[in-house]
């Protein structure tokens, strides 16, 4: 069924009630979280979950994150060892996803269906902090499976309008909770044998996770082909669905570490737009740099939190300008900078 997407103010009780009703009936709702907007459904209803994959046009079934209202709720869905419990205590509600063994019901069947975990024995769980997400979780009483509310491979949405634009025709309702304060997705951690593997860099920096777990080994896994820090291990794709190329604008995006060493490519094929190159950088946007017709700063003061919050919206805005290409300069590999660089590298190619 094709329908226009209604955007309702998520701060109103009537919008929250309507969202809860829609979700209880097996429908889909776009919901704000502190990271990005999610495309939510009842996680325990396989038909509803299937319609999320259909709306996202995912070519295969990747595991979805299940959102719970609090730790007590999450424990009904997954099994928490001491390490997982310590992390939940420290970072929930917040932008952290814990991948833990699925909890089983009395009949021995897992609480969370296979379709949600893509057949894996473990489930990714998160308690979001955003008040609108919390209100809907509580009003519905449901566990909500919610991938980012964009089509497969596209840029994650950080406003309600991004969701409505991106999923037009496949979604009836989005709750507006303003612009996402974090702007990059949750940090995904796998807890196994007392150790912690970072499956996806995200809104909680690795340094904070290490600080919270003195004496526990924290390793960062990344796909073999993705560049990164020398202290990261490589291997098979650590988290299913973490394809190298992701979060991509339609305009070619290149990234460089050193802006001064880069020059725009000479050739632009026939039929290509000739609007020149756009620069995405941190700090001074360099208005006088002749190599660029447009320049955007993710944060004038070089603040990495602000930069993360602006990243996806900036990529989207520039993507709409018909540029020859977007050139992004990587940011310092520390704190949230690692997640920002991870998203830039997945969105583009080395310049
Ligand atoms: O911030 C976020 O995490 C957002 C908001 C909406 O919560 N959600 C999000 O979901 O980014 P999505 O579907 O775009 O990314 C989920 C990723 C998967 O691609 C996979 O890498 C990892 O989380 N994941 C989820 N469940 C997993 C599992 N059981 N095992 C391993 N990785 C899992
Ligand atoms: Mg996503």
XYZ file of C-alpha atoms in Angstrom, residues 112-324:
213
model
C 13.575 -12.649 19.849
C 12.720 -14.275 16.493
C 15.355 -15.424 13.991
C 14.382 -12.822 11.430
C 15.503 -10.047 13.802
C 18.934 -11.582 14.426
C 19.335 -12.883 10.850
C 19.509 -16.365 12.300
C 22.342 -15.527 14.728
C 22.172 -16.907 18.246
C 22.883 -13.464 19.646
C 20.826 -10.307 19.693
C 21.837 -6.633 19.588
C 20.085 -4.696 22.368
C 19.941 -1.009 23.147
C 18.062 1.279 25.542
C 17.739 4.634 23.779
C 17.839 7.889 25.745
C 15.687 10.039 23.462
C 12.505 11.054 25.331
C 10.255 10.361 22.323
C 11.699 6.868 21.811
C 11.300 6.241 25.541
C 7.701 7.494 25.495
C 6.778 5.153 22.633
C 8.566 2.170 24.225
C 6.615 2.755 27.434
C 3.251 3.516 25.830
C 3.405 0.421 23.627
C 5.065 -1.905 26.133
C 6.855 -3.442 23.129
C 10.456 -4.251 22.329
C 11.116 -2.343 19.102
C 13.351 -3.573 16.317
C 14.633 -0.481 14.541
C 17.321 -0.126 11.910
C 18.226 3.370 10.781
C 15.247 4.764 8.847
C 16.905 5.011 5.424
C 16.941 2.815 2.354
C 19.743 0.280 2.240
C 23.163 1.912 1.760
C 21.840 5.493 1.914
C 22.795 8.194 4.409
C 21.251 7.734 7.853
C 18.478 10.246 8.703
C 18.946 12.809 11.459
C 15.643 14.681 11.028
C 12.007 13.560 10.618
C 11.942 15.160 7.172
C 14.916 13.026 6.058
C 12.877 9.950 7.016
C 9.757 11.089 5.183
C 11.797 11.974 2.077
C 13.824 8.767 2.108
C 11.048 6.251 2.726
C 8.269 7.965 0.762
C 5.536 5.516 -0.159
C 6.542 2.898 2.393
C 5.912 4.595 5.699
C 2.724 6.135 7.127
C 4.010 7.857 10.256
C 7.117 9.565 11.612
C 7.328 11.183 15.023
C 9.318 14.386 14.986
C 11.768 14.638 17.874
C 13.973 17.351 16.413
C 17.468 16.929 15.103
C 19.364 13.960 16.548
C 21.853 15.225 19.111
C 24.535 12.566 18.464
C 24.256 12.206 14.697
C 26.172 8.931 14.333
C 24.813 5.492 15.132
C 25.308 3.629 18.378
C 28.578 1.907 19.215
C 27.994 -1.846 18.746
C 29.806 -4.069 21.238
C 29.932 -7.836 21.293
C 30.446 -9.349 24.713
C 32.051 -12.755 24.587
C 34.133 -14.761 27.049
C 34.537 -11.723 29.286
C 36.146 -9.666 26.477
C 34.610 -6.875 24.424
C 34.827 -6.497 20.644
C 33.781 -3.205 19.050
C 31.780 -4.316 15.993
C 30.866 -0.793 14.917
C 32.500 2.457 15.993
C 29.796 4.856 17.097
C 28.560 7.609 19.353
C 30.327 6.329 22.473
C 34.095 6.589 21.943
C 36.224 3.478 22.481
C 38.226 5.336 25.131
C 35.105 5.640 27.320
C 34.411 1.932 27.015
C 37.965 1.081 28.041
C 37.693 3.433 31.014
C 34.466 1.780 32.138
C 36.050 -1.694 32.096
C 39.471 -1.610 33.714
C 41.342 -4.862 33.080
C 38.989 -6.020 30.295
C 40.385 -6.371 26.753
C 38.568 -4.108 24.251
C 39.385 -4.833 20.595
C 38.217 -2.956 17.516
C 37.351 -5.120 14.521
C 37.110 -3.701 11.043
C 36.596 -5.209 7.604
C 39.865 -6.237 5.900
C 39.631 -3.692 3.113
C 38.823 -0.662 5.257
C 41.746 1.547 6.254
C 41.999 2.365 9.906
C 44.354 2.514 12.819
C 47.234 0.118 13.181
C 45.945 -1.090 16.547
C 42.741 -2.410 14.971
C 42.444 -6.052 14.046
C 41.096 -7.137 10.679
C 39.165 -10.207 9.712
C 35.914 -11.360 8.251
C 33.120 -8.804 8.448
C 32.670 -8.486 12.211
C 29.032 -7.479 12.193
C 26.793 -8.731 9.429
C 25.463 -5.741 7.563
C 28.615 -3.712 8.135
C 29.423 -3.599 4.454
C 32.417 -1.480 3.523
C 30.433 0.870 1.371
C 27.637 2.410 3.330
C 26.124 5.748 4.295
C 26.778 6.809 0.720
C 25.641 9.982 -1.019
C 24.885 9.760 -4.770
C 27.611 12.295 -5.549
C 31.106 10.748 -5.557
C 32.754 11.312 -2.193
C 36.498 11.184 -1.704
C 38.308 11.459 1.594
C 41.849 12.609 2.292
C 43.995 12.992 5.372
C 45.977 15.878 3.885
C 43.931 18.592 2.190
C 46.937 20.483 0.841
C 48.148 17.510 -1.203
C 44.853 17.087 -3.090
C 43.801 18.480 -6.469
C 40.465 18.030 -8.229
C 40.587 15.385 -11.000
C 40.955 16.937 -14.478
C 38.391 14.835 -16.281
C 34.665 15.102 -15.938
C 32.869 12.824 -18.359
C 30.202 14.018 -20.808
C 26.845 14.700 -19.233
C 28.348 15.182 -15.783
C 27.413 18.284 -13.855
C 30.143 20.919 -13.811
C 29.480 22.567 -10.509
C 32.908 21.900 -9.112
C 33.890 20.304 -5.849
C 32.520 20.730 -2.337
C 34.730 20.564 0.724
C 33.709 19.010 4.038
C 36.118 19.864 6.796
C 36.530 20.607 10.473
C 37.381 24.111 11.701
C 37.843 26.950 9.194
C 35.843 26.237 6.006
C 38.430 28.024 3.764
C 36.093 30.223 1.701
C 38.950 31.370 -0.558
C 40.233 27.956 -1.607
C 39.956 27.963 -5.421
C 39.717 24.172 -5.613
C 36.209 24.276 -4.132
C 33.011 26.052 -5.111
C 31.323 25.171 -1.823
C 32.867 24.566 1.584
C 31.232 23.343 4.766
C 32.625 23.040 8.246
C 31.318 20.253 10.482
C 32.271 22.382 13.474
C 33.891 25.811 13.350
C 35.520 25.257 16.731
C 36.748 21.768 15.807
C 34.397 20.136 18.337
C 34.053 16.449 17.420
C 30.664 16.024 19.112
C 29.250 18.874 17.079
C 30.934 17.487 13.956
C 29.346 14.058 14.452
C 25.917 15.623 14.939
C 26.282 17.563 11.668
C 27.931 14.891 9.514
C 25.004 13.126 7.827
C 22.924 16.290 7.369
C 25.939 17.969 5.749
C 26.489 15.052 3.353
C 22.818 15.136 2.414
C 22.752 18.878 1.808
C 25.827 18.773 -0.434
C 24.495 15.694 -2.220
C 21.548 17.800 -3.379
C 23.701 20.482 -5.057
C 24.764 18.561 -8.184
C 28.463 18.861 -7.459
C 31.193 17.014 -9.391
